Amino acid sequence: MTANSSTAPQRAAIIINPAKPVDIDVRGLVAKHCVENGWGEPLWFETTKEDPGVGQAKDALAQGADIVIAAGGDGTVRCVAEVLSGGETPMGLLPLGTGNLLARNLGMDVTDYDGAMAGALIGTERKIDVVRARRSDPDQEQLFLVMAGVGYDATIMADTDEKLKQKVGWLAYVDAGIRNLPGKPVKATIVIDGKVAARRGVRSVMVGNCGKVQGGLEIFPDAKMDDGLLDVAVLAPHHGKLGWLSVVAGMIGKGRGKDTAVEYFQGRTVEITLEHKDDYQLDGDHEGQGKHVLMTMDPGALTLRM
């Protein structure tokens, strides 16, 4: 735990997404916990459409914050983590989004705001892995914490109705998923740790640092966010109207890993090259389209307090 000096009280910085509708008094909640735990007046930074959290997290560090708390959804969390990873200042989570994927994978009760704040200020610290994803079109490196994907899963994120998501939560993704089931595969080459693991037509390639996605669906049951490994799922439904049933069968229960419609791999680096551009997502945020991405594990790079 760091401090600005030997006598000054510690200060928390809150990076909050003001666009997220919440039914609690966030400022009052934070102030109460800071007072109860002997912390100084918190620093507040609001995200914007132009800067969803990176600049604010840098400002928080520049002002000497002892912890930076991401108060928003997974997009806010990812931006704050991008700044804090590799450093000593811990990150706290106040989950205010729809998915809250990192918080759920950590086992947090996303409705217990008091517990989240108490954990951020006086909880236990742990280190987790982060993943750095570099695209060549455009040349850009971004970070993710939970899961990334190209193809069908990213198309779902791009086509999810935001108004419906506000009303029914993660079920809005189901609506988008059903609407986008029809589609053609794209030829892909997947290279893991420098060796070709698969070269085939796919509908989606998913790369996970954690196991669960929206709705609690567990894509990678063996994934651990501190094992230094990436988990990969290559989805290639069989032809015909029932093709997606083969994917489901290959992902759940006793059929997991037994159908060629789904292939699983693990590694420290994953390189995906597509024949043509397709949708691309990081932690549930659609990031446009691309045809090449290199994902590299950065073990234990982020300190969480919860």
Short mmCIF file of C-alpha atoms in Angstrom, two decimals:
data_model
loop_
_atom_site.label_atom_id
_atom_site.label_comp_id
_atom_site.label_asym_id
_atom_site.label_seq_id
_atom_site.Cartn_x
_atom_site.Cartn_y
_atom_site.Cartn_z
CA MET A 1 0.00 0.00 0.00
CA THR A 2 1.41 3.35 -0.98
CA ALA A 3 0.99 6.78 0.63
CA ASN A 4 1.70 10.32 -0.43
CA SER A 5 3.69 10.92 2.77
CA SER A 6 4.13 9.50 6.24
CA THR A 7 1.41 11.74 7.67
CA ALA A 8 -0.99 12.67 4.88
CA PRO A 9 -4.10 10.48 4.55
CA GLN A 10 -4.32 8.25 1.53
CA ARG A 11 -6.47 9.41 -1.37
CA ALA A 12 -8.54 7.41 -3.80
CA ALA A 13 -9.16 8.51 -7.39
CA ILE A 14 -12.49 7.59 -8.93
CA ILE A 15 -12.66 7.28 -12.72
CA ILE A 16 -16.38 7.32 -13.40
CA ASN A 17 -18.38 6.93 -16.58
CA PRO A 18 -21.18 9.52 -16.19
CA ALA A 19 -23.15 7.91 -19.03
CA LYS A 20 -23.87 4.80 -16.96
CA PRO A 21 -27.34 5.04 -15.35
CA VAL A 22 -27.12 4.00 -11.70
CA ASP A 23 -29.62 3.89 -8.87
CA ILE A 24 -27.17 4.79 -6.10
CA ASP A 25 -25.49 7.97 -4.91
CA VAL A 26 -21.97 7.09 -6.03
CA ARG A 27 -20.34 10.20 -4.63
CA GLY A 28 -22.05 9.75 -1.30
CA LEU A 29 -21.04 6.09 -1.18
CA VAL A 30 -17.39 6.85 -1.89
CA ALA A 31 -17.28 9.75 0.60
CA LYS A 32 -18.78 7.57 3.36
CA HIS A 33 -16.20 4.82 2.95
CA CYS A 34 -13.30 7.27 2.72
CA VAL A 35 -14.35 8.93 5.98
CA GLU A 36 -14.96 5.61 7.75
CA ASN A 37 -11.51 4.30 6.78
CA GLY A 38 -9.52 7.48 7.44
CA TRP A 39 -8.85 8.32 3.80
CA GLY A 40 -8.64 11.85 2.45
CA GLU A 41 -11.13 13.52 0.14
CA PRO A 42 -11.36 11.47 -3.07
CA LEU A 43 -10.29 12.73 -6.47
CA TRP A 44 -12.97 12.59 -9.17
CA PHE A 45 -12.46 12.20 -12.91
CA GLU A 46 -15.27 11.75 -15.44
CA THR A 47 -14.73 9.86 -18.67
CA THR A 48 -15.82 11.28 -22.01
CA LYS A 49 -16.63 9.84 -25.42
CA GLU A 50 -13.31 11.18 -26.67
CA ASP A 51 -11.34 9.86 -23.68
CA PRO A 52 -13.01 6.86 -22.01
CA GLY A 53 -10.54 6.64 -19.14
CA VAL A 54 -6.89 6.60 -20.19
CA GLY A 55 -6.22 10.31 -19.79
CA GLN A 56 -8.13 10.44 -16.52
CA ALA A 57 -6.14 7.54 -15.06
CA LYS A 58 -2.89 9.27 -16.02
CA ASP A 59 -4.10 12.45 -14.30
CA ALA A 60 -4.99 10.44 -11.20
CA LEU A 61 -1.46 9.06 -10.96
CA ALA A 62 0.02 12.49 -11.57
CA GLN A 63 -1.99 13.82 -8.61
CA GLY A 64 -0.65 11.11 -6.33
CA ALA A 65 -3.63 8.77 -6.01
CA ASP A 66 -2.95 5.77 -3.78
CA ILE A 67 -5.58 3.70 -5.57
CA VAL A 68 -7.48 4.28 -8.81
CA ILE A 69 -11.03 2.95 -8.80
CA ALA A 70 -12.78 2.24 -12.11
CA ALA A 71 -16.46 3.09 -11.61
CA GLY A 72 -18.25 1.99 -14.76
CA GLY A 73 -18.41 -0.94 -17.14
CA ASP A 74 -15.75 -3.11 -18.70
CA GLY A 75 -14.71 -0.37 -21.11
CA THR A 76 -13.82 1.96 -18.24
CA VAL A 77 -12.03 -0.87 -16.43
CA ARG A 78 -9.96 -1.68 -19.51
CA CYS A 79 -8.88 1.94 -20.01
CA VAL A 80 -7.82 2.36 -16.38
CA ALA A 81 -5.97 -0.96 -16.44
CA GLU A 82 -4.11 0.14 -19.56
CA VAL A 83 -2.50 2.92 -17.53
CA LEU A 84 -1.98 1.06 -14.25
CA SER A 85 -0.59 -2.18 -15.66
CA GLY A 86 3.11 -2.53 -15.09
CA GLY A 87 3.06 -0.06 -12.20
CA GLU A 88 2.68 -0.27 -8.43
CA THR A 89 -0.60 1.62 -7.89
CA PRO A 90 -3.50 -0.81 -7.41
CA MET A 91 -6.83 -0.68 -9.20
CA GLY A 92 -10.20 -1.02 -7.48
CA LEU A 93 -13.53 -1.91 -9.06
CA LEU A 94 -16.93 -0.30 -8.56
CA PRO A 95 -18.98 -2.22 -11.16
CA LEU A 96 -21.62 0.03 -12.70
CA GLY A 97 -21.91 -1.46 -16.19
CA THR A 98 -24.17 -4.00 -17.86
CA GLY A 99 -21.70 -6.84 -18.24
CA ASN A 100 -19.14 -6.18 -15.48
CA LEU A 101 -17.24 -9.17 -16.85
CA LEU A 102 -14.01 -8.72 -14.91
CA ALA A 103 -15.85 -8.24 -11.63
CA ARG A 104 -17.98 -11.33 -12.21
CA ASN A 105 -14.97 -13.45 -13.14
CA LEU A 106 -13.33 -12.31 -9.92
CA GLY A 107 -16.34 -13.57 -8.00
CA MET A 108 -17.54 -10.12 -6.93
CA ASP A 109 -21.18 -9.48 -6.08
CA VAL A 110 -21.83 -6.72 -8.63
CA THR A 111 -24.83 -5.48 -6.63
CA ASP A 112 -22.84 -5.03 -3.39
CA TYR A 113 -21.50 -1.51 -3.87
CA ASP A 114 -20.54 -1.14 -0.22
CA GLY A 115 -18.51 -4.33 -0.40
CA ALA A 116 -16.79 -3.17 -3.58
CA MET A 117 -15.78 0.16 -2.04
CA ALA A 118 -14.60 -1.38 1.22
CA GLY A 119 -12.55 -3.90 -0.75
CA ALA A 120 -10.96 -1.19 -2.88
CA LEU A 121 -9.82 0.80 0.15
CA ILE A 122 -8.86 -1.85 2.71
CA GLY A 123 -9.12 -5.18 0.90
CA THR A 124 -6.54 -7.72 -0.21
CA GLU A 125 -4.25 -7.12 -3.15
CA ARG A 126 -3.64 -9.66 -5.89
CA LYS A 127 -1.89 -9.59 -9.23
CA ILE A 128 -3.59 -10.68 -12.45
CA ASP A 129 -2.45 -11.16 -16.02
CA VAL A 130 -3.27 -8.69 -18.77
CA VAL A 131 -3.19 -9.29 -22.52
CA ARG A 132 -1.72 -6.88 -25.04
CA ALA A 133 -3.33 -7.04 -28.48
CA ARG A 134 -1.54 -5.43 -31.42
CA ARG A 135 -3.35 -4.97 -34.71
CA SER A 136 -1.59 -4.15 -37.95
CA ASP A 137 -4.66 -2.52 -39.54
CA PRO A 138 -4.44 0.06 -38.05
CA ASP A 139 -1.13 -0.30 -36.21
CA GLN A 140 -2.42 -0.11 -32.68
CA GLU A 141 -1.79 -1.85 -29.36
CA GLN A 142 -4.61 -2.21 -26.84
CA LEU A 143 -5.05 -4.13 -23.62
CA PHE A 144 -7.77 -6.51 -22.52
CA LEU A 145 -8.48 -8.35 -19.28
CA VAL A 146 -11.31 -10.79 -19.94
CA MET A 147 -11.76 -11.87 -23.55
CA ALA A 148 -11.18 -10.79 -27.13
CA GLY A 149 -12.59 -12.14 -30.34
CA VAL A 150 -12.78 -11.82 -34.10
CA GLY A 151 -15.77 -12.81 -36.18
CA TYR A 152 -19.23 -13.76 -34.97
CA ASP A 153 -18.80 -12.89 -31.28
CA ALA A 154 -17.51 -9.42 -32.20
CA THR A 155 -20.39 -8.93 -34.64
CA ILE A 156 -22.77 -9.56 -31.75
CA MET A 157 -21.12 -6.75 -29.79
CA ALA A 158 -21.33 -4.43 -32.78
CA ASP A 159 -25.01 -5.18 -33.43
CA THR A 160 -26.37 -5.17 -29.87
CA ASP A 161 -29.18 -2.65 -29.41
CA GLU A 162 -28.01 -0.24 -26.70
CA LYS A 163 -31.53 0.79 -25.72
CA LEU A 164 -32.53 -2.86 -25.39
CA LYS A 165 -29.40 -3.51 -23.31
CA GLN A 166 -30.45 -0.79 -20.88
CA LYS A 167 -33.83 -2.49 -20.49
CA VAL A 168 -32.98 -6.21 -20.35
CA GLY A 169 -29.22 -6.30 -19.71
CA TRP A 170 -27.22 -9.19 -21.16
CA LEU A 171 -30.30 -10.66 -22.89
CA ALA A 172 -29.79 -7.98 -25.54
CA TYR A 173 -26.71 -9.94 -26.65
CA VAL A 174 -28.89 -13.01 -27.20
CA ASP A 175 -31.10 -10.97 -29.52
CA ALA A 176 -28.07 -9.83 -31.53
CA GLY A 177 -26.68 -13.37 -31.56
CA ILE A 178 -29.82 -14.86 -33.05
CA ARG A 179 -30.05 -12.17 -35.70
CA ASN A 180 -26.46 -12.78 -36.80
CA LEU A 181 -26.43 -16.59 -36.79
CA PRO A 182 -26.55 -16.79 -40.62
CA GLY A 183 -23.20 -15.98 -42.12
CA LYS A 184 -20.22 -17.27 -44.05
CA PRO A 185 -16.97 -18.46 -42.50
CA VAL A 186 -13.72 -16.61 -43.09
CA LYS A 187 -10.46 -18.43 -43.72
CA ALA A 188 -8.17 -18.00 -40.73
CA THR A 189 -4.68 -19.01 -39.68
CA ILE A 190 -4.11 -19.26 -35.93
CA VAL A 191 -0.51 -19.38 -34.73
CA ILE A 192 0.11 -20.15 -31.04
CA ASP A 193 3.56 -19.71 -29.51
CA GLY A 194 5.05 -19.53 -33.00
CA LYS A 195 3.45 -22.72 -34.37
CA VAL A 196 0.41 -23.05 -36.65
CA ALA A 197 -2.39 -24.50 -34.52
CA ALA A 198 -5.24 -24.23 -37.03
CA ARG A 199 -5.81 -23.15 -40.62
CA ARG A 200 -9.47 -23.40 -41.58
CA GLY A 201 -12.70 -21.55 -42.25
CA VAL A 202 -14.09 -20.14 -38.98
CA ARG A 203 -17.01 -18.07 -37.76
CA SER A 204 -15.20 -16.88 -34.66
CA VAL A 205 -11.91 -17.07 -32.79
CA MET A 206 -12.14 -16.23 -29.08
CA VAL A 207 -9.13 -15.60 -26.84
CA GLY A 208 -9.68 -15.55 -23.09
CA ASN A 209 -7.85 -14.48 -19.97
CA CYS A 210 -10.96 -15.40 -17.94
CA GLY A 211 -13.65 -18.02 -18.44
CA LYS A 212 -17.06 -16.33 -18.31
CA VAL A 213 -18.82 -14.03 -20.74
CA GLN A 214 -22.24 -12.34 -20.76
CA GLY A 215 -25.02 -14.22 -19.02
CA GLY A 216 -22.55 -16.28 -17.01
CA LEU A 217 -21.78 -18.54 -20.01
CA GLU A 218 -18.48 -20.27 -19.29
CA ILE A 219 -16.42 -20.44 -22.48
CA PHE A 220 -13.15 -21.47 -20.82
CA PRO A 221 -13.80 -23.38 -17.57
CA ASP A 222 -10.08 -23.97 -17.01
CA ALA A 223 -9.02 -20.37 -17.55
CA LYS A 224 -7.23 -18.59 -14.70
CA MET A 225 -6.36 -14.93 -14.80
CA ASP A 226 -3.05 -15.50 -13.05
CA ASP A 227 -1.68 -18.59 -14.84
CA GLY A 228 0.22 -16.74 -17.57
CA LEU A 229 -1.72 -18.54 -20.30
CA LEU A 230 -4.21 -17.53 -22.96
CA ASP A 231 -7.14 -19.83 -23.71
CA VAL A 232 -8.28 -20.03 -27.33
CA ALA A 233 -11.51 -21.34 -28.87
CA VAL A 234 -11.88 -21.70 -32.64
CA LEU A 235 -15.54 -21.92 -33.68
CA ALA A 236 -16.35 -23.49 -37.04
CA PRO A 237 -19.99 -24.71 -37.20
CA HIS A 238 -20.77 -27.66 -39.47
CA HIS A 239 -22.79 -26.91 -42.59
CA GLY A 240 -26.56 -26.87 -42.49
CA LYS A 241 -29.27 -25.33 -40.33
CA LEU A 242 -28.19 -27.34 -37.30
CA GLY A 243 -24.53 -26.40 -37.63
CA TRP A 244 -24.49 -24.24 -34.50
CA LEU A 245 -25.74 -27.18 -32.44
CA SER A 246 -22.37 -28.81 -33.09
CA VAL A 247 -20.70 -25.74 -31.59
CA VAL A 248 -22.91 -25.85 -28.50
CA ALA A 249 -22.25 -29.58 -28.13
CA GLY A 250 -18.53 -28.97 -28.41
CA MET A 251 -18.54 -26.29 -25.70
CA ILE A 252 -20.68 -27.64 -22.87
CA GLY A 253 -21.00 -30.72 -20.73
CA LYS A 254 -19.52 -34.07 -21.72
CA GLY A 255 -19.25 -33.00 -25.33
CA ARG A 256 -16.71 -30.26 -24.59
CA GLY A 257 -13.72 -30.56 -26.90
CA LYS A 258 -15.05 -33.68 -28.66
CA ASP A 259 -16.49 -32.04 -31.76
CA THR A 260 -14.34 -30.56 -34.52
CA ALA A 261 -16.74 -27.60 -34.67
CA VAL A 262 -14.86 -26.23 -31.64
CA GLU A 263 -11.11 -26.50 -31.09
CA TYR A 264 -9.38 -25.44 -27.87
CA PHE A 265 -5.78 -24.34 -27.42
CA GLN A 266 -3.56 -22.64 -24.83
CA GLY A 267 -0.45 -20.53 -25.19
CA ARG A 268 1.37 -17.34 -24.28
CA THR A 269 1.04 -15.68 -27.69
CA VAL A 270 -1.77 -15.97 -30.21
CA GLU A 271 -1.60 -14.59 -33.74
CA ILE A 272 -4.74 -14.52 -35.88
CA THR A 273 -4.66 -13.76 -39.59
CA LEU A 274 -7.90 -13.63 -41.60
CA GLU A 275 -8.37 -13.78 -45.36
CA HIS A 276 -10.41 -10.60 -45.17
CA LYS A 277 -11.41 -8.11 -42.49
CA ASP A 278 -13.97 -9.10 -39.89
CA ASP A 279 -15.37 -7.64 -36.67
CA TYR A 280 -13.07 -7.36 -33.66
CA GLN A 281 -13.89 -6.94 -29.96
CA LEU A 282 -12.04 -6.48 -26.67
CA ASP A 283 -13.82 -7.16 -23.37
CA GLY A 284 -17.19 -6.77 -25.04
CA ASP A 285 -16.40 -3.48 -26.81
CA HIS A 286 -16.53 -3.51 -30.60
CA GLU A 287 -13.26 -2.08 -31.90
CA GLY A 288 -13.97 -2.01 -35.62
CA GLN A 289 -12.71 -4.54 -38.15
CA GLY A 290 -9.33 -6.05 -38.89
CA LYS A 291 -7.60 -9.04 -40.47
CA HIS A 292 -4.51 -9.46 -38.30
CA VAL A 293 -3.91 -9.31 -34.54
CA LEU A 294 -1.11 -10.54 -32.27
CA MET A 295 -2.07 -11.14 -28.63
CA THR A 296 0.66 -11.45 -26.01
CA MET A 297 0.28 -12.41 -22.36
CA ASP A 298 1.75 -10.03 -19.77
CA PRO A 299 1.77 -12.12 -16.58
CA GLY A 300 0.92 -10.48 -13.25
CA ALA A 301 1.08 -6.99 -14.74
CA LEU A 302 -1.93 -5.51 -12.92
CA THR A 303 -2.47 -5.18 -9.16
CA LEU A 304 -6.07 -5.32 -7.97
CA ARG A 305 -7.35 -4.55 -4.49
CA MET A 306 -10.73 -6.01 -3.59
#
